[in-house]
């Protein structure tokens, strides 16, 4: 086992895998390289040393180098490769921070939606003024308008599904821990319906009817990541489907795959942008025109979720079928292909 610590000239920690015992060695190390005979961590013989340059200080300890001369050559190489070590580490840090920032931003936004839903039913100032009789007042508001309360429940359930998807993505994808995927047998239709019901109010608002045909496929996949794919596809359908129209969801076997197919009249996508909108951060022209676009990750995320489950995602965007209020719509078909195991 090799142990290494690299500090920049300003004292910034660049690399460090030292144990507590290693730190005691470091505190007493004032030589560039020599053999020690009683390692406090592992016992036995090892070589260690410390070297400083104008850019960094490097402490190194290993049990594989046969001579002190070779050891000094290694620690010198580590010292002078400091810029090459630092650059990728800074890039990794920046990328990881970007992922954390995205998670915090999304969760903050979703939480704000949930708070708004609650206070739309019962205003915050009213609750504050009647804090001793809050339960009574809340029950009165629910009784007064049960439909409003029921829709609020569904919207909060949808937001919570979105929160769950954000946590799942970060835990299983953003941190590159795909070993955490739990691929088990699931009833495809049931998993879809578990997500679909939370969008009831969104589709109702646009007077869109969603028909899910009968199918009984049991497939092996990771529930949470496939739920993320369903969430983004249904969210897009709820935002971009032509008002007073119909979304049909069906499934069939196609060779080694089972295809789950969503057909709808929704926002038109031109041939020039069909490939672009599958990329991270890209929204379609019509979606932007509708002011309904989000962060441009929907199509990209669906494709990503299907790929890690050994599946495929394919979108067929049709020609302009109709227009309303300056927005163009087309017959579009989205296919999620699940591999039969």
Tab-separated table of C-alpha atoms in Angstrom:
chain	number	residue	atom	x	y	z
A	1	UNK	CA	0.000	0.000	0.000
A	2	UNK	CA	1.352	3.422	-0.980
A	3	UNK	CA	0.618	6.550	1.038
A	4	UNK	CA	0.933	10.062	-0.339
A	5	UNK	CA	0.249	13.654	0.657
A	6	UNK	CA	0.741	16.623	-1.660
A	7	UNK	CA	0.375	20.208	-0.421
A	8	UNK	CA	0.552	23.252	-2.679
A	9	UNK	CA	2.948	26.073	-1.800
A	10	UNK	CA	-0.018	27.926	-0.278
A	11	UNK	CA	-0.830	24.966	1.958
A	12	UNK	CA	-3.820	23.701	-0.060
A	13	UNK	CA	-4.311	19.939	0.244
A	14	UNK	CA	-4.108	18.396	-3.226
A	15	UNK	CA	-3.795	14.654	-2.526
A	16	UNK	CA	-3.986	12.843	0.803
A	17	UNK	CA	-4.539	9.201	1.729
A	18	UNK	CA	-2.526	9.215	4.966
A	19	UNK	CA	-3.671	7.308	8.040
A	20	UNK	CA	-3.232	8.617	11.595
A	21	UNK	CA	-0.058	6.542	11.911
A	22	UNK	CA	1.206	8.007	8.621
A	23	UNK	CA	0.710	11.503	10.004
A	24	UNK	CA	2.928	10.731	12.978
A	25	UNK	CA	5.635	9.627	10.503
A	26	UNK	CA	5.116	12.804	8.488
A	27	UNK	CA	5.520	14.956	11.601
A	28	UNK	CA	8.951	13.388	12.252
A	29	UNK	CA	10.111	13.212	8.631
A	30	UNK	CA	12.977	15.591	7.713
A	31	UNK	CA	14.674	13.520	5.018
A	32	UNK	CA	14.174	13.051	1.296
A	33	UNK	CA	14.287	9.289	1.444
A	34	UNK	CA	15.414	6.467	3.673
A	35	UNK	CA	14.395	3.053	4.945
A	36	UNK	CA	12.417	2.666	8.166
A	37	UNK	CA	12.406	-0.706	9.910
A	38	UNK	CA	9.261	-0.601	12.072
A	39	UNK	CA	6.275	0.909	10.252
A	40	UNK	CA	3.625	1.921	12.844
A	41	UNK	CA	0.806	1.155	10.366
A	42	UNK	CA	1.836	-2.163	8.835
A	43	UNK	CA	4.977	-3.221	10.704
A	44	UNK	CA	8.107	-4.284	8.847
A	45	UNK	CA	10.339	-2.312	6.491
A	46	UNK	CA	9.275	0.558	4.200
A	47	UNK	CA	10.793	3.602	2.569
A	48	UNK	CA	9.521	7.129	3.084
A	49	UNK	CA	10.583	10.689	2.563
A	50	UNK	CA	9.512	14.288	2.020
A	51	UNK	CA	10.522	16.711	-0.741
A	52	UNK	CA	9.657	20.355	-1.301
A	53	UNK	CA	9.788	22.527	-4.407
A	54	UNK	CA	8.668	26.089	-5.080
A	55	UNK	CA	5.233	24.739	-6.012
A	56	UNK	CA	4.488	21.926	-3.588
A	57	UNK	CA	5.522	19.649	-0.732
A	58	UNK	CA	5.248	15.885	-1.209
A	59	UNK	CA	5.378	13.159	1.447
A	60	UNK	CA	5.563	9.607	0.113
A	61	UNK	CA	5.774	6.175	1.742
A	62	UNK	CA	5.817	2.750	0.073
A	63	UNK	CA	6.953	-0.856	0.552
A	64	UNK	CA	7.753	-1.769	-3.066
A	65	UNK	CA	10.836	0.329	-3.936
A	66	UNK	CA	13.982	-1.744	-3.591
A	67	UNK	CA	16.597	0.993	-3.081
A	68	UNK	CA	16.653	4.468	-1.550
A	69	UNK	CA	18.020	5.872	-4.817
A	70	UNK	CA	15.005	4.570	-6.730
A	71	UNK	CA	12.710	5.907	-4.006
A	72	UNK	CA	14.206	9.407	-4.311
A	73	UNK	CA	13.617	9.251	-8.040
A	74	UNK	CA	9.946	8.421	-7.444
A	75	UNK	CA	9.336	11.216	-4.942
A	76	UNK	CA	11.068	13.692	-7.245
A	77	UNK	CA	8.834	12.607	-10.145
A	78	UNK	CA	5.761	13.032	-7.924
A	79	UNK	CA	6.882	16.526	-6.966
A	80	UNK	CA	7.417	17.697	-10.517
A	81	UNK	CA	4.208	16.090	-11.786
A	82	UNK	CA	2.259	18.257	-9.320
A	83	UNK	CA	0.772	20.530	-12.045
A	84	UNK	CA	-0.447	17.433	-13.917
A	85	UNK	CA	-1.975	16.063	-10.708
A	86	UNK	CA	-3.581	19.355	-9.754
A	87	UNK	CA	-5.353	20.077	-13.049
A	88	UNK	CA	-7.520	16.934	-13.248
A	89	UNK	CA	-8.277	17.162	-9.517
A	90	UNK	CA	-9.491	20.740	-9.941
A	91	UNK	CA	-11.576	19.668	-12.926
A	92	UNK	CA	-13.081	16.822	-10.879
A	93	UNK	CA	-13.822	19.181	-7.994
A	94	UNK	CA	-15.499	21.666	-10.330
A	95	UNK	CA	-17.583	18.951	-11.972
A	96	UNK	CA	-18.628	17.490	-8.622
A	97	UNK	CA	-19.541	20.950	-7.340
A	98	UNK	CA	-21.620	21.508	-10.474
A	99	UNK	CA	-23.536	18.302	-9.754
A	100	UNK	CA	-24.152	19.306	-6.134
A	101	UNK	CA	-25.231	22.811	-7.177
A	102	UNK	CA	-27.680	21.339	-9.688
A	103	UNK	CA	-29.147	19.015	-7.039
A	104	UNK	CA	-29.543	21.848	-4.508
A	105	UNK	CA	-31.068	24.153	-7.138
A	106	UNK	CA	-33.605	21.551	-8.259
A	107	UNK	CA	-34.585	20.522	-4.731
A	108	UNK	CA	-34.943	24.156	-3.664
A	109	UNK	CA	-37.218	24.825	-6.636
A	110	UNK	CA	-39.370	21.740	-5.984
A	111	UNK	CA	-39.641	22.566	-2.284
A	112	UNK	CA	-40.811	26.093	-3.164
A	113	UNK	CA	-43.553	24.570	-5.348
A	114	UNK	CA	-44.722	22.384	-2.463
A	115	UNK	CA	-44.820	25.322	-0.049
A	116	UNK	CA	-46.767	27.356	-2.594
A	117	UNK	CA	-49.298	24.536	-3.036
A	118	UNK	CA	-49.963	24.390	0.718
A	119	UNK	CA	-50.354	28.130	1.121
A	120	UNK	CA	-52.599	28.357	-1.938
A	121	UNK	CA	-55.060	26.207	0.002
A	122	UNK	CA	-54.531	27.855	3.389
A	123	UNK	CA	-52.703	31.222	3.362
A	124	UNK	CA	-49.661	31.433	5.632
A	125	UNK	CA	-50.733	34.674	7.315
A	126	UNK	CA	-54.104	33.162	8.178
A	127	UNK	CA	-52.418	30.179	9.805
A	128	UNK	CA	-50.106	32.481	11.743
A	129	UNK	CA	-53.032	34.517	13.062
A	130	UNK	CA	-55.023	31.424	14.020
A	131	UNK	CA	-52.201	29.179	15.219
A	132	UNK	CA	-54.195	27.865	18.202
A	133	UNK	CA	-56.977	26.623	15.931
A	134	UNK	CA	-54.952	25.627	12.866
A	135	UNK	CA	-56.379	22.102	12.535
A	136	UNK	CA	-59.946	23.366	12.688
A	137	UNK	CA	-59.261	26.045	10.084
A	138	UNK	CA	-57.474	23.609	7.726
A	139	UNK	CA	-60.331	21.096	7.973
A	140	UNK	CA	-62.820	23.844	7.186
A	141	UNK	CA	-60.867	24.835	4.072
A	142	UNK	CA	-60.678	21.215	2.889
A	143	UNK	CA	-64.394	20.690	3.499
A	144	UNK	CA	-65.250	23.949	1.776
A	145	UNK	CA	-63.426	22.961	-1.447
A	146	UNK	CA	-62.524	19.231	-1.453
A	147	UNK	CA	-61.715	19.261	-5.194
A	148	UNK	CA	-59.100	21.955	-4.683
A	149	UNK	CA	-57.613	20.003	-1.769
A	150	UNK	CA	-57.528	16.777	-3.798
A	151	UNK	CA	-55.732	18.459	-6.698
A	152	UNK	CA	-53.258	19.984	-4.259
A	153	UNK	CA	-52.559	16.492	-2.897
A	154	UNK	CA	-51.816	15.200	-6.406
A	155	UNK	CA	-49.556	18.122	-7.246
A	156	UNK	CA	-47.574	17.656	-4.034
A	157	UNK	CA	-47.318	13.927	-4.802
A	158	UNK	CA	-45.922	14.841	-8.239
A	159	UNK	CA	-43.387	17.236	-6.725
A	160	UNK	CA	-42.328	14.554	-4.249
A	161	UNK	CA	-41.873	12.085	-7.116
A	162	UNK	CA	-39.662	14.698	-8.770
A	163	UNK	CA	-37.655	15.076	-5.543
A	164	UNK	CA	-37.231	11.326	-5.342
A	165	UNK	CA	-35.999	11.255	-8.926
A	166	UNK	CA	-33.418	13.962	-8.175
A	167	UNK	CA	-32.084	11.976	-5.209
A	168	UNK	CA	-32.029	8.781	-7.279
A	169	UNK	CA	-30.124	10.439	-10.120
A	170	UNK	CA	-27.528	11.912	-7.790
A	171	UNK	CA	-27.040	8.711	-5.803
A	172	UNK	CA	-26.977	6.272	-8.699
A	173	UNK	CA	-25.761	8.288	-11.670
A	174	UNK	CA	-24.047	11.545	-10.733
A	175	UNK	CA	-21.758	9.814	-8.225
A	176	UNK	CA	-20.982	7.051	-10.750
A	177	UNK	CA	-22.233	4.330	-8.440
A	178	UNK	CA	-24.095	2.302	-11.008
A	179	UNK	CA	-23.444	-0.785	-8.886
A	180	UNK	CA	-26.310	0.531	-6.771
A	181	UNK	CA	-28.809	-0.176	-9.535
A	182	UNK	CA	-31.311	-2.689	-8.204
A	183	UNK	CA	-32.559	-4.523	-11.260
A	184	UNK	CA	-35.574	-6.663	-10.386
A	185	UNK	CA	-38.722	-7.964	-12.046
A	186	UNK	CA	-41.480	-5.342	-12.208
A	187	UNK	CA	-44.885	-5.080	-13.841
A	188	UNK	CA	-44.269	-2.406	-16.467
A	189	UNK	CA	-47.827	-1.053	-16.466
A	190	UNK	CA	-47.933	-0.700	-12.669
A	191	UNK	CA	-44.663	1.239	-12.563
A	192	UNK	CA	-45.973	3.593	-15.253
A	193	UNK	CA	-49.283	4.162	-13.431
A	194	UNK	CA	-47.459	4.885	-10.171
A	195	UNK	CA	-45.951	7.938	-11.870
A	196	UNK	CA	-48.832	8.820	-14.184
A	197	UNK	CA	-51.406	9.395	-11.430
A	198	UNK	CA	-49.392	12.304	-10.028
A	199	UNK	CA	-49.842	14.177	-13.348
A	200	UNK	CA	-53.644	13.969	-13.268
A	201	UNK	CA	-54.122	17.668	-12.480
A	202	UNK	CA	-51.617	18.738	-15.169
A	203	UNK	CA	-53.378	16.800	-17.918
A	204	UNK	CA	-56.819	17.833	-16.605
A	205	UNK	CA	-55.814	21.486	-16.774
A	206	UNK	CA	-55.187	21.101	-20.525
A	207	UNK	CA	-58.200	18.800	-20.952
A	208	UNK	CA	-55.913	16.018	-22.203
A	209	UNK	CA	-57.112	12.427	-21.883
A	210	UNK	CA	-54.473	9.762	-21.256
A	211	UNK	CA	-55.368	6.228	-22.342
A	212	UNK	CA	-53.175	3.401	-21.100
A	213	UNK	CA	-54.021	0.192	-22.928
A	214	UNK	CA	-53.885	-3.193	-21.223
A	215	UNK	CA	-50.528	-4.939	-21.237
A	216	UNK	CA	-49.015	-7.381	-18.792
A	217	UNK	CA	-45.270	-7.425	-19.355
A	218	UNK	CA	-42.973	-8.187	-16.443
A	219	UNK	CA	-39.480	-6.883	-17.061
A	220	UNK	CA	-36.219	-6.603	-15.171
A	221	UNK	CA	-35.015	-3.055	-14.511
A	222	UNK	CA	-34.109	-0.610	-11.761
A	223	UNK	CA	-37.397	0.844	-10.515
A	224	UNK	CA	-36.120	4.267	-9.431
A	225	UNK	CA	-34.229	5.142	-12.615
A	226	UNK	CA	-37.051	3.974	-14.892
A	227	UNK	CA	-39.450	6.037	-12.805
A	228	UNK	CA	-37.186	9.019	-13.559
A	229	UNK	CA	-37.538	8.303	-17.304
A	230	UNK	CA	-41.339	8.071	-16.967
A	231	UNK	CA	-41.417	11.290	-14.948
A	232	UNK	CA	-39.590	13.318	-17.599
A	233	UNK	CA	-41.596	11.875	-20.481
A	234	UNK	CA	-44.921	12.528	-18.740
A	235	UNK	CA	-43.790	15.995	-17.683
A	236	UNK	CA	-43.025	16.851	-21.316
A	237	UNK	CA	-46.350	15.386	-22.430
A	238	UNK	CA	-48.225	17.402	-19.801
A	239	UNK	CA	-46.518	20.641	-20.880
A	240	UNK	CA	-46.460	20.290	-24.662
A	241	UNK	CA	-49.502	18.185	-25.669
A	242	UNK	CA	-52.148	19.933	-27.749
A	243	UNK	CA	-55.090	20.999	-25.527
A	244	UNK	CA	-58.229	18.822	-25.642
A	245	UNK	CA	-56.394	15.946	-27.283
A	246	UNK	CA	-55.413	12.413	-26.335
A	247	UNK	CA	-52.218	10.663	-25.252
A	248	UNK	CA	-52.157	6.926	-25.946
A	249	UNK	CA	-49.748	4.596	-24.152
A	250	UNK	CA	-49.383	1.046	-25.436
A	251	UNK	CA	-46.825	-1.760	-25.349
A	252	UNK	CA	-45.806	-4.605	-27.642
A	253	UNK	CA	-43.060	-7.152	-28.136
A	254	UNK	CA	-40.480	-6.385	-30.780
A	255	UNK	CA	-37.794	-9.044	-31.123
A	256	UNK	CA	-35.569	-9.004	-28.067
A	257	UNK	CA	-37.290	-5.880	-26.739
A	258	UNK	CA	-40.613	-4.843	-25.245
A	259	UNK	CA	-41.565	-1.387	-26.528
A	260	UNK	CA	-43.554	1.078	-24.419
A	261	UNK	CA	-45.002	3.613	-26.859
A	262	UNK	CA	-46.373	7.106	-26.136
A	263	UNK	CA	-48.321	8.709	-29.002
A	264	UNK	CA	-49.594	12.278	-28.835
A	265	UNK	CA	-50.098	15.521	-30.689
A	266	UNK	CA	-47.493	17.756	-29.082
A	267	UNK	CA	-44.997	20.530	-29.776
A	268	UNK	CA	-43.493	20.369	-33.251
A	269	UNK	CA	-39.774	19.592	-33.524
A	270	UNK	CA	-38.077	20.521	-36.796
A	271	UNK	CA	-35.778	18.036	-38.602
A	272	UNK	CA	-32.797	20.319	-37.914
A	273	UNK	CA	-33.204	20.069	-34.131
A	274	UNK	CA	-34.174	16.400	-33.747
A	275	UNK	CA	-30.682	15.332	-32.766
A	276	UNK	CA	-29.866	18.469	-30.788
A	277	UNK	CA	-32.739	18.149	-28.309
A	278	UNK	CA	-31.387	14.754	-27.237
A	279	UNK	CA	-28.358	16.568	-25.802
A	280	UNK	CA	-28.083	17.829	-22.241
A	281	UNK	CA	-29.250	21.408	-21.758
A	282	UNK	CA	-31.010	21.748	-25.134
A	283	UNK	CA	-34.703	22.637	-25.446
A	284	UNK	CA	-36.709	22.639	-28.657
A	285	UNK	CA	-37.496	25.887	-30.472
A	286	UNK	CA	-41.246	25.464	-30.012
A	287	UNK	CA	-40.821	24.583	-26.310
A	288	UNK	CA	-38.880	27.808	-25.797
A	289	UNK	CA	-41.479	29.739	-27.754
A	290	UNK	CA	-44.186	28.359	-25.440
A	291	UNK	CA	-42.120	29.485	-22.425
A	292	UNK	CA	-42.640	25.990	-21.051
A	293	UNK	CA	-39.069	24.751	-21.391
A	294	UNK	CA	-37.124	23.794	-18.282
A	295	UNK	CA	-33.409	23.060	-18.094
A	296	UNK	CA	-33.392	21.108	-21.351
A	297	UNK	CA	-32.599	17.756	-19.761
A	298	UNK	CA	-35.848	15.837	-20.355
A	299	UNK	CA	-35.031	13.944	-23.554
A	300	UNK	CA	-31.384	13.544	-22.580
A	301	UNK	CA	-32.287	12.176	-19.135
A	302	UNK	CA	-34.809	9.692	-20.547
A	303	UNK	CA	-32.194	8.356	-22.936
A	304	UNK	CA	-29.635	8.125	-20.112
A	305	UNK	CA	-32.030	6.227	-17.825
A	306	UNK	CA	-32.921	3.743	-20.553
A	307	UNK	CA	-29.280	3.114	-21.484
A	308	UNK	CA	-28.189	2.236	-17.939
A	309	UNK	CA	-31.078	-0.266	-17.846
A	310	UNK	CA	-29.861	-1.907	-21.087
A	311	UNK	CA	-32.703	-0.299	-23.026
A	312	UNK	CA	-33.143	2.289	-25.769
A	313	UNK	CA	-35.098	5.490	-26.300
A	314	UNK	CA	-36.323	6.605	-29.701
A	315	UNK	CA	-38.376	9.650	-30.688
A	316	UNK	CA	-40.247	10.085	-33.991
A	317	UNK	CA	-41.229	13.722	-34.549
A	318	UNK	CA	-43.841	14.236	-37.234
A	319	UNK	CA	-44.511	17.152	-39.608
A	320	UNK	CA	-46.663	20.107	-38.550
A	321	UNK	CA	-50.256	18.952	-38.119
A	322	UNK	CA	-51.977	21.974	-36.621
A	323	UNK	CA	-51.280	25.362	-35.066
A	324	UNK	CA	-52.844	27.265	-32.198
A	325	UNK	CA	-52.050	30.782	-30.956
A	326	UNK	CA	-48.872	30.776	-33.042
A	327	UNK	CA	-47.618	27.421	-31.716
A	328	UNK	CA	-47.093	24.447	-34.038
A	329	UNK	CA	-48.030	20.889	-33.098
A	330	UNK	CA	-47.288	17.502	-34.675
A	331	UNK	CA	-48.082	13.821	-34.194
A	332	UNK	CA	-45.123	12.609	-32.146
A	333	UNK	CA	-44.213	9.110	-31.022
A	334	UNK	CA	-41.847	8.205	-28.186
A	335	UNK	CA	-40.650	4.636	-27.762
A	336	UNK	CA	-38.949	3.206	-24.671
A	337	UNK	CA	-37.441	-0.167	-25.512
A	338	UNK	CA	-36.840	-2.571	-22.637
A	339	UNK	CA	-34.601	-5.567	-23.180
A	340	UNK	CA	-36.176	-8.924	-22.414
A	341	UNK	CA	-33.928	-10.861	-20.038
